[in-house]
Amino acid sequence: MASRKMKTAMKLLPMLYDNENVVYLLMKPFDKTLTNHRTICKSIKKVAGKFLCTYEKKGLCLNVYNPDAVEKLLAMKKLSDGTPVEIIMHPTRNYVRRALNVADCCDLSEKEIQRELASQGVVNVRRIMKLTDDGQKEKTTMLVLTFSRSVKTFTPVNIGQLQLRTFPYYPNLQQCFNCWEFRHIKPACPKKVPTCGKCSGPHGSNKDNVCPNPPFCNKCQSGDHPISSHECPKYQTERQITKIRISKGVSHWEAKKEYEKKAQKNTDATVKHLTAQMTTMKEALEKKDREIKILRAIYETMRLEEAKNSHSQQVNGSSSKGSQAEAKTKKEPPAEKDAPKSAEEEQSCGKASDGTTRRKKKGKKGRGK
């Protein structure tokens, strides 16, 4: 309930000021009843003038724009209504960390490099270590430089005669090996029952006690990877939030809000783009459908005309054949059959034919003589 009221109050305090010459303080209440934000604003404004406060997990982050009021606020032990508080320098937001590769001067120690860079705004130097296969820590050529916020631009740093360029430093996410949540470590984990780093079950697992269950991540409800995987979408989201927090020097809550706003904007742009593509595809499909209908109508018309022409040709062919047959029948009437002859007529015809034959033979013989 207190957290909800605090977040509501933070919305009433807009970001009116820039981050130049700002000093970040952290107000930590001695108990969890620090909910009277009017008293907080009245007490801080009386000492520091203009300021801005934002909600953080450990308390209220005070953005003080009057450097002369910092000492007074650090000495404050209670608010105007008598509520006891503790105000300290913010542990991370008053500094900027950058990465530096010192492969060309790796023979120098961290203290020597810090002395060389002290005049350039560097207040601390730390070397990045890596674990070897046998579990031992080994030095690398990468350093983490901590700059004071008075450094506005990060030009290449000079170490002796060398000029080296720095890079933004994004530390690994702080992830608990007990519950696998972010932003705290195992000794500070509030959960007593451990969570398996492979199957997300309510049991611990390590090298000596390997979990036999298939991998499952209860963060994204996926069986493609274990809960400890860095490929988890939740891990990637938290990493992006961390990058925003570090690059812009804001709290985790503000970075998360900005990330969600950006993600929503990207989602809206993606939806708009896909909607436009779907509309274009729909119009193209409708155009194709209209063209197909037109071609189908043309095809049907041509098919009907072809069938009509074929039918008319068949009709004309059959009629011409019929007229030709009728004409032939008229030109050549059928021959009349002879009537059957009687026996007497056949005998007389036979005698006549025999007489004709004898006369022909006699004539041939006379011509021969």
Coordinates of C-alpha atoms in Angstrom, one line a residue:
M1 CA 0.0 0.0 0.0
A2 CA 2.8 2.4 0.9
S3 CA 4.6 1.6 -2.3
R4 CA 1.5 2.3 -4.3
K5 CA 1.0 5.7 -2.6
M6 CA 4.6 6.5 -3.2
K7 CA 4.4 5.7 -6.9
T8 CA 1.3 7.9 -7.1
A9 CA 3.1 10.7 -5.5
M10 CA 6.0 10.4 -7.9
K11 CA 3.7 10.9 -10.8
L12 CA 2.8 14.3 -9.3
L13 CA 6.5 15.4 -9.4
P14 CA 7.3 15.9 -13.1
M15 CA 10.8 15.9 -14.4
L16 CA 11.2 19.7 -14.5
Y17 CA 15.0 20.0 -14.4
D18 CA 17.9 18.7 -16.4
N19 CA 20.7 16.6 -15.1
E20 CA 23.5 19.2 -15.1
N21 CA 25.1 19.9 -11.7
V22 CA 22.7 17.5 -10.0
V23 CA 23.7 15.6 -6.9
Y24 CA 21.9 12.4 -6.1
L25 CA 21.0 11.5 -2.5
L26 CA 19.2 8.5 -1.1
M27 CA 16.7 9.0 1.7
K28 CA 16.2 5.8 3.7
P29 CA 13.4 5.6 6.3
F30 CA 14.1 3.8 9.6
D31 CA 10.7 2.2 9.3
K32 CA 8.4 1.4 6.4
T33 CA 5.8 4.1 7.2
L34 CA 7.4 6.9 5.1
T35 CA 4.2 7.8 3.1
N36 CA 3.6 11.5 4.0
H37 CA 5.0 13.0 0.8
R38 CA 3.8 16.5 1.6
T39 CA 5.9 16.5 4.7
I40 CA 8.9 15.1 2.7
C41 CA 8.6 17.8 0.0
K42 CA 8.2 20.6 2.6
S43 CA 11.2 19.4 4.6
I44 CA 13.5 19.0 1.7
K45 CA 12.4 22.2 -0.1
K46 CA 13.1 24.2 3.0
V47 CA 16.7 23.1 2.9
A48 CA 17.6 22.5 -0.7
G49 CA 15.2 24.7 -2.7
K50 CA 14.3 23.1 -6.0
F51 CA 14.7 19.3 -6.1
L52 CA 13.1 16.2 -7.5
C53 CA 12.5 12.9 -5.9
T54 CA 12.0 9.6 -7.5
Y55 CA 11.0 6.2 -6.1
E56 CA 13.5 3.4 -5.7
K57 CA 13.4 0.1 -4.0
K58 CA 15.6 1.2 -1.2
G59 CA 14.0 4.5 -0.6
L60 CA 13.6 7.9 -2.2
C61 CA 16.3 9.2 -4.6
L62 CA 16.7 13.0 -4.1
N63 CA 17.9 15.0 -7.1
V64 CA 19.4 18.1 -5.5
Y65 CA 20.3 21.0 -7.8
N66 CA 21.9 23.1 -5.2
P67 CA 25.3 21.7 -4.3
D68 CA 25.6 23.9 -1.3
A69 CA 22.6 22.2 0.3
V70 CA 24.1 18.7 0.1
E71 CA 25.9 18.9 3.4
K72 CA 22.8 20.1 5.2
L73 CA 20.7 17.3 3.8
L74 CA 23.3 14.7 4.8
A75 CA 23.2 16.0 8.3
M76 CA 19.4 15.8 8.4
K77 CA 18.2 13.1 10.8
K78 CA 14.4 13.8 10.9
L79 CA 11.7 15.5 8.9
S80 CA 9.7 18.5 10.0
D81 CA 7.0 16.3 11.6
G82 CA 9.7 14.4 13.5
T83 CA 9.8 11.3 11.3
P84 CA 13.4 9.8 11.6
V85 CA 15.2 9.4 8.3
E86 CA 18.7 8.7 7.0
I87 CA 20.1 10.6 4.0
I88 CA 23.2 9.4 2.3
M89 CA 25.0 9.9 -1.0
H90 CA 23.5 7.7 -3.7
P91 CA 25.8 4.7 -4.1
T92 CA 25.8 4.6 -7.9
R93 CA 24.1 7.6 -9.6
N94 CA 26.7 10.2 -8.7
Y95 CA 29.3 8.5 -10.9
V96 CA 29.6 7.3 -14.4
R97 CA 31.5 4.1 -15.2
R98 CA 33.3 3.5 -18.5
A99 CA 35.3 0.6 -19.9
L100 CA 38.9 0.9 -21.0
N101 CA 41.1 -1.6 -22.8
V102 CA 44.7 -1.3 -21.6
A103 CA 46.3 -4.0 -23.7
D104 CA 49.0 -1.5 -24.8
C105 CA 50.0 -0.8 -21.2
C106 CA 49.0 -3.9 -19.3
D107 CA 52.2 -3.8 -17.2
L108 CA 50.8 -0.9 -15.2
S109 CA 48.8 -1.6 -12.0
E110 CA 45.4 -0.2 -11.2
K111 CA 46.8 2.3 -8.7
E112 CA 49.3 3.6 -11.2
I113 CA 46.6 4.0 -13.9
Q114 CA 44.4 5.8 -11.3
R115 CA 47.2 8.3 -10.5
E116 CA 47.6 9.0 -14.2
L117 CA 43.9 9.6 -14.7
A118 CA 43.1 11.4 -11.5
S119 CA 43.4 14.8 -13.2
Q120 CA 41.0 13.7 -15.9
G121 CA 38.1 13.1 -13.5
V122 CA 38.7 9.4 -12.7
V123 CA 38.0 8.6 -9.1
N124 CA 38.4 4.8 -9.2
V125 CA 39.9 2.1 -11.4
R126 CA 39.0 -1.6 -11.2
R127 CA 40.2 -4.4 -13.3
I128 CA 37.8 -7.0 -14.7
M129 CA 38.5 -10.5 -13.8
K130 CA 37.5 -13.8 -15.5
L131 CA 37.1 -17.3 -14.3
T132 CA 39.3 -20.0 -15.8
D133 CA 38.3 -23.6 -16.4
D134 CA 39.7 -24.7 -13.1
G135 CA 37.7 -22.0 -11.2
Q136 CA 40.6 -19.5 -10.7
K137 CA 40.3 -15.8 -11.3
E138 CA 42.5 -14.4 -14.0
K139 CA 43.2 -10.7 -14.9
T140 CA 42.1 -9.3 -18.2
T141 CA 43.2 -6.2 -20.1
M142 CA 39.8 -4.5 -19.5
L143 CA 39.4 -1.8 -16.8
V144 CA 36.4 -0.1 -15.3
L145 CA 36.9 3.6 -14.8
T146 CA 34.7 5.5 -12.4
F147 CA 34.2 9.2 -13.4
S148 CA 32.7 11.9 -11.3
R149 CA 29.5 13.5 -12.7
S150 CA 31.4 16.7 -13.3
V151 CA 32.9 15.1 -16.4
K152 CA 30.5 16.0 -19.2
T153 CA 32.2 14.6 -22.3
F154 CA 34.2 11.4 -22.4
T155 CA 37.1 12.2 -24.6
P156 CA 39.9 9.7 -25.0
V157 CA 42.0 9.4 -21.8
N158 CA 45.8 9.9 -21.8
I159 CA 48.0 7.4 -20.0
G160 CA 51.6 8.7 -20.5
Q161 CA 52.0 9.2 -24.2
L162 CA 49.1 6.8 -25.1
Q163 CA 45.6 8.1 -25.9
L164 CA 42.9 5.5 -25.3
R165 CA 39.2 5.6 -26.0
T166 CA 36.7 4.6 -23.4
F167 CA 33.4 2.7 -24.0
P168 CA 30.1 2.5 -22.1
Y169 CA 30.3 -0.1 -19.3
Y170 CA 27.3 -2.3 -18.9
P171 CA 27.8 -4.7 -15.9
N172 CA 26.3 -8.2 -15.8
L173 CA 22.8 -8.4 -14.5
Q174 CA 22.5 -9.0 -10.7
Q175 CA 20.7 -12.4 -10.6
C176 CA 20.0 -14.5 -7.6
F177 CA 21.2 -18.1 -7.7
N178 CA 18.5 -19.1 -5.2
C179 CA 15.3 -17.9 -6.8
W180 CA 16.8 -16.7 -10.2
E181 CA 15.1 -13.3 -9.9
F182 CA 17.0 -10.1 -10.8
R183 CA 18.4 -7.1 -8.8
H184 CA 19.5 -9.1 -5.7
I185 CA 21.9 -11.9 -4.8
K186 CA 21.6 -15.2 -3.0
P187 CA 22.5 -14.1 0.5
A188 CA 19.8 -11.4 0.3
C189 CA 17.2 -13.6 -1.2
P190 CA 13.8 -13.4 0.6
K191 CA 12.8 -16.9 -0.5
K192 CA 13.7 -19.8 1.7
V193 CA 12.8 -22.6 -0.7
P194 CA 15.3 -22.7 -3.6
T195 CA 14.3 -22.8 -7.3
C196 CA 16.0 -25.3 -9.6
G197 CA 18.0 -23.5 -12.3
K198 CA 17.0 -26.1 -14.9
C199 CA 13.4 -27.1 -14.5
S200 CA 12.2 -24.3 -12.2
G201 CA 11.1 -26.8 -9.6
P202 CA 11.1 -26.2 -5.8
H203 CA 14.5 -27.9 -5.2
G204 CA 18.1 -26.9 -5.6
S205 CA 20.5 -28.1 -8.2
N206 CA 24.3 -27.9 -8.6
K207 CA 27.2 -29.8 -10.2
D208 CA 27.0 -32.6 -7.7
N209 CA 23.2 -32.8 -7.8
V210 CA 22.2 -32.5 -11.5
C211 CA 18.5 -32.2 -12.1
P212 CA 17.1 -35.1 -14.3
N213 CA 14.0 -33.2 -15.4
P214 CA 13.7 -31.4 -18.8
P215 CA 14.5 -27.7 -18.9
F216 CA 11.7 -25.3 -18.2
C217 CA 11.6 -21.5 -17.6
N218 CA 8.8 -20.3 -15.4
K219 CA 9.6 -16.7 -16.2
C220 CA 8.5 -16.9 -19.8
Q221 CA 6.7 -20.3 -19.5
S222 CA 8.9 -21.9 -22.1
G223 CA 10.5 -25.3 -22.3
D224 CA 13.1 -24.2 -24.9
H225 CA 15.6 -23.1 -22.2
P226 CA 16.2 -23.4 -18.4
I227 CA 15.4 -20.5 -16.1
S228 CA 19.1 -19.7 -15.7
S229 CA 19.6 -19.2 -19.5
H230 CA 20.8 -15.8 -20.8
E231 CA 18.7 -16.4 -23.9
C232 CA 15.5 -16.0 -21.9
P233 CA 13.4 -13.1 -23.2
K234 CA 13.0 -11.8 -19.6
Y235 CA 16.7 -11.7 -19.2
Q236 CA 17.2 -9.8 -22.4
T237 CA 14.4 -7.4 -21.4
E238 CA 16.1 -6.8 -18.0
R239 CA 19.4 -6.2 -19.8
Q240 CA 17.9 -3.6 -22.1
I241 CA 16.4 -1.8 -19.0
T242 CA 19.9 -1.9 -17.4
K243 CA 21.4 -0.3 -20.5
I244 CA 18.9 2.5 -20.4
R245 CA 19.4 3.1 -16.7
I246 CA 23.2 3.3 -17.1
S247 CA 23.3 5.3 -20.3
K248 CA 20.7 7.9 -19.1
G249 CA 21.6 7.9 -15.4
V250 CA 18.1 7.3 -14.2
S251 CA 16.5 4.8 -11.8
H252 CA 15.5 1.3 -12.6
W253 CA 11.8 2.3 -12.4
E254 CA 12.3 5.2 -14.8
A255 CA 14.3 3.1 -17.2
K256 CA 11.6 0.4 -17.1
K257 CA 8.9 2.9 -17.9
E258 CA 11.0 4.2 -20.8
Y259 CA 11.6 0.7 -22.1
E260 CA 7.9 -0.2 -22.0
K261 CA 7.1 3.1 -23.8
K262 CA 9.6 2.3 -26.5
A263 CA 8.5 -1.3 -26.7
Q264 CA 4.9 -0.2 -27.1
K265 CA 5.9 2.3 -29.7
N266 CA 7.8 -0.4 -31.6
T267 CA 4.8 -2.7 -31.3
D268 CA 2.4 -0.1 -32.6
A269 CA 4.8 0.6 -35.5
T270 CA 5.0 -3.1 -36.2
V271 CA 1.2 -3.5 -36.1
K272 CA 0.8 -0.5 -38.3
H273 CA 3.3 -1.8 -40.8
L274 CA 1.7 -5.3 -40.8
T275 CA -1.7 -3.8 -41.2
A276 CA -0.6 -1.7 -44.2
Q277 CA 1.0 -4.9 -45.7
M278 CA -2.2 -6.8 -45.1
T279 CA -4.3 -4.0 -46.7
T280 CA -2.0 -3.9 -49.7
M281 CA -2.2 -7.7 -50.1
K282 CA -6.0 -7.6 -49.7
E283 CA -6.3 -5.0 -52.4
A284 CA -4.0 -7.0 -54.7
L285 CA -6.0 -10.2 -54.1
E286 CA -9.3 -8.3 -54.8
K287 CA -7.8 -7.0 -58.1
K288 CA -6.7 -10.5 -59.0
D289 CA -10.2 -11.8 -58.2
R290 CA -11.7 -9.2 -60.5
E291 CA -9.3 -10.1 -63.3
I292 CA -10.0 -13.8 -62.9
K293 CA -13.8 -13.1 -63.0
I294 CA -13.3 -11.1 -66.2
L295 CA -11.2 -13.8 -67.8
R296 CA -13.6 -16.4 -66.8
A297 CA -16.5 -14.5 -68.3
I298 CA -14.5 -14.0 -71.6
Y299 CA -13.7 -17.8 -71.6
E300 CA -17.4 -18.7 -71.0
T301 CA -18.5 -16.4 -73.8
M302 CA -15.9 -17.8 -76.2
R303 CA -16.9 -21.3 -75.3
L304 CA -20.5 -20.6 -75.9
E305 CA -19.8 -19.0 -79.3
E306 CA -17.6 -21.9 -80.3
A307 CA -20.4 -24.4 -79.3
K308 CA -22.9 -22.4 -81.2
N309 CA -20.8 -22.3 -84.3
S310 CA -20.1 -26.0 -84.1
H311 CA -23.8 -26.7 -83.8
S312 CA -24.7 -24.6 -86.7
Q313 CA -22.0 -26.3 -88.8
Q314 CA -23.4 -29.7 -88.0
V315 CA -26.9 -28.5 -88.9
N316 CA -25.7 -27.1 -92.2
G317 CA -23.7 -30.2 -93.0
S318 CA -26.7 -32.6 -92.4
S319 CA -29.0 -30.4 -94.5
S320 CA -26.6 -30.2 -97.5
K321 CA -26.2 -34.0 -97.4
G322 CA -29.9 -34.5 -97.4
S323 CA -30.4 -32.1 -100.4
Q324 CA -27.6 -33.9 -102.4
A325 CA -29.2 -37.3 -101.8
E326 CA -32.6 -35.9 -103.0
A327 CA -31.1 -34.5 -106.1
K328 CA -29.4 -37.8 -107.0
T329 CA -32.6 -39.7 -106.5
K330 CA -34.4 -37.4 -108.9
K331 CA -31.7 -37.7 -111.7
E332 CA -31.4 -41.5 -111.6
P333 CA -34.8 -43.1 -111.1
P334 CA -34.7 -46.7 -110.0
A335 CA -34.6 -49.2 -113.0
E336 CA -37.8 -51.1 -113.7
K337 CA -37.5 -54.8 -113.3
D338 CA -38.5 -57.1 -116.3
A339 CA -41.7 -59.1 -115.8
P340 CA -41.2 -62.8 -115.5
K341 CA -41.4 -64.6 -118.9
S342 CA -43.6 -67.6 -119.5
A343 CA -42.2 -71.0 -120.7
E344 CA -43.5 -70.6 -124.3
E345 CA -41.8 -67.2 -124.6
E346 CA -38.5 -68.6 -123.3
Q347 CA -38.7 -71.5 -125.9
S348 CA -39.3 -69.1 -128.8
C349 CA -36.5 -66.9 -127.6
G350 CA -34.2 -69.9 -127.5
K351 CA -35.1 -70.9 -131.1
A352 CA -34.6 -67.5 -132.4
S353 CA -31.2 -67.3 -130.8
D354 CA -30.2 -70.7 -132.2
G355 CA -31.2 -69.6 -135.8
T356 CA -29.1 -66.4 -135.4
T357 CA -26.2 -68.4 -134.3
R358 CA -26.4 -70.8 -137.4
R359 CA -26.6 -68.0 -139.8
K360 CA -23.5 -66.3 -138.4
K361 CA -21.6 -69.6 -138.7
K362 CA -22.6 -70.0 -142.4
G363 CA -21.7 -66.5 -143.2
K364 CA -18.2 -67.1 -141.8
K365 CA -17.8 -70.3 -143.8
G366 CA -18.8 -68.6 -147.2
R367 CA -16.4 -65.7 -146.6
G368 CA -13.7 -68.3 -146.1
K369 CA -14.3 -70.0 -149.4

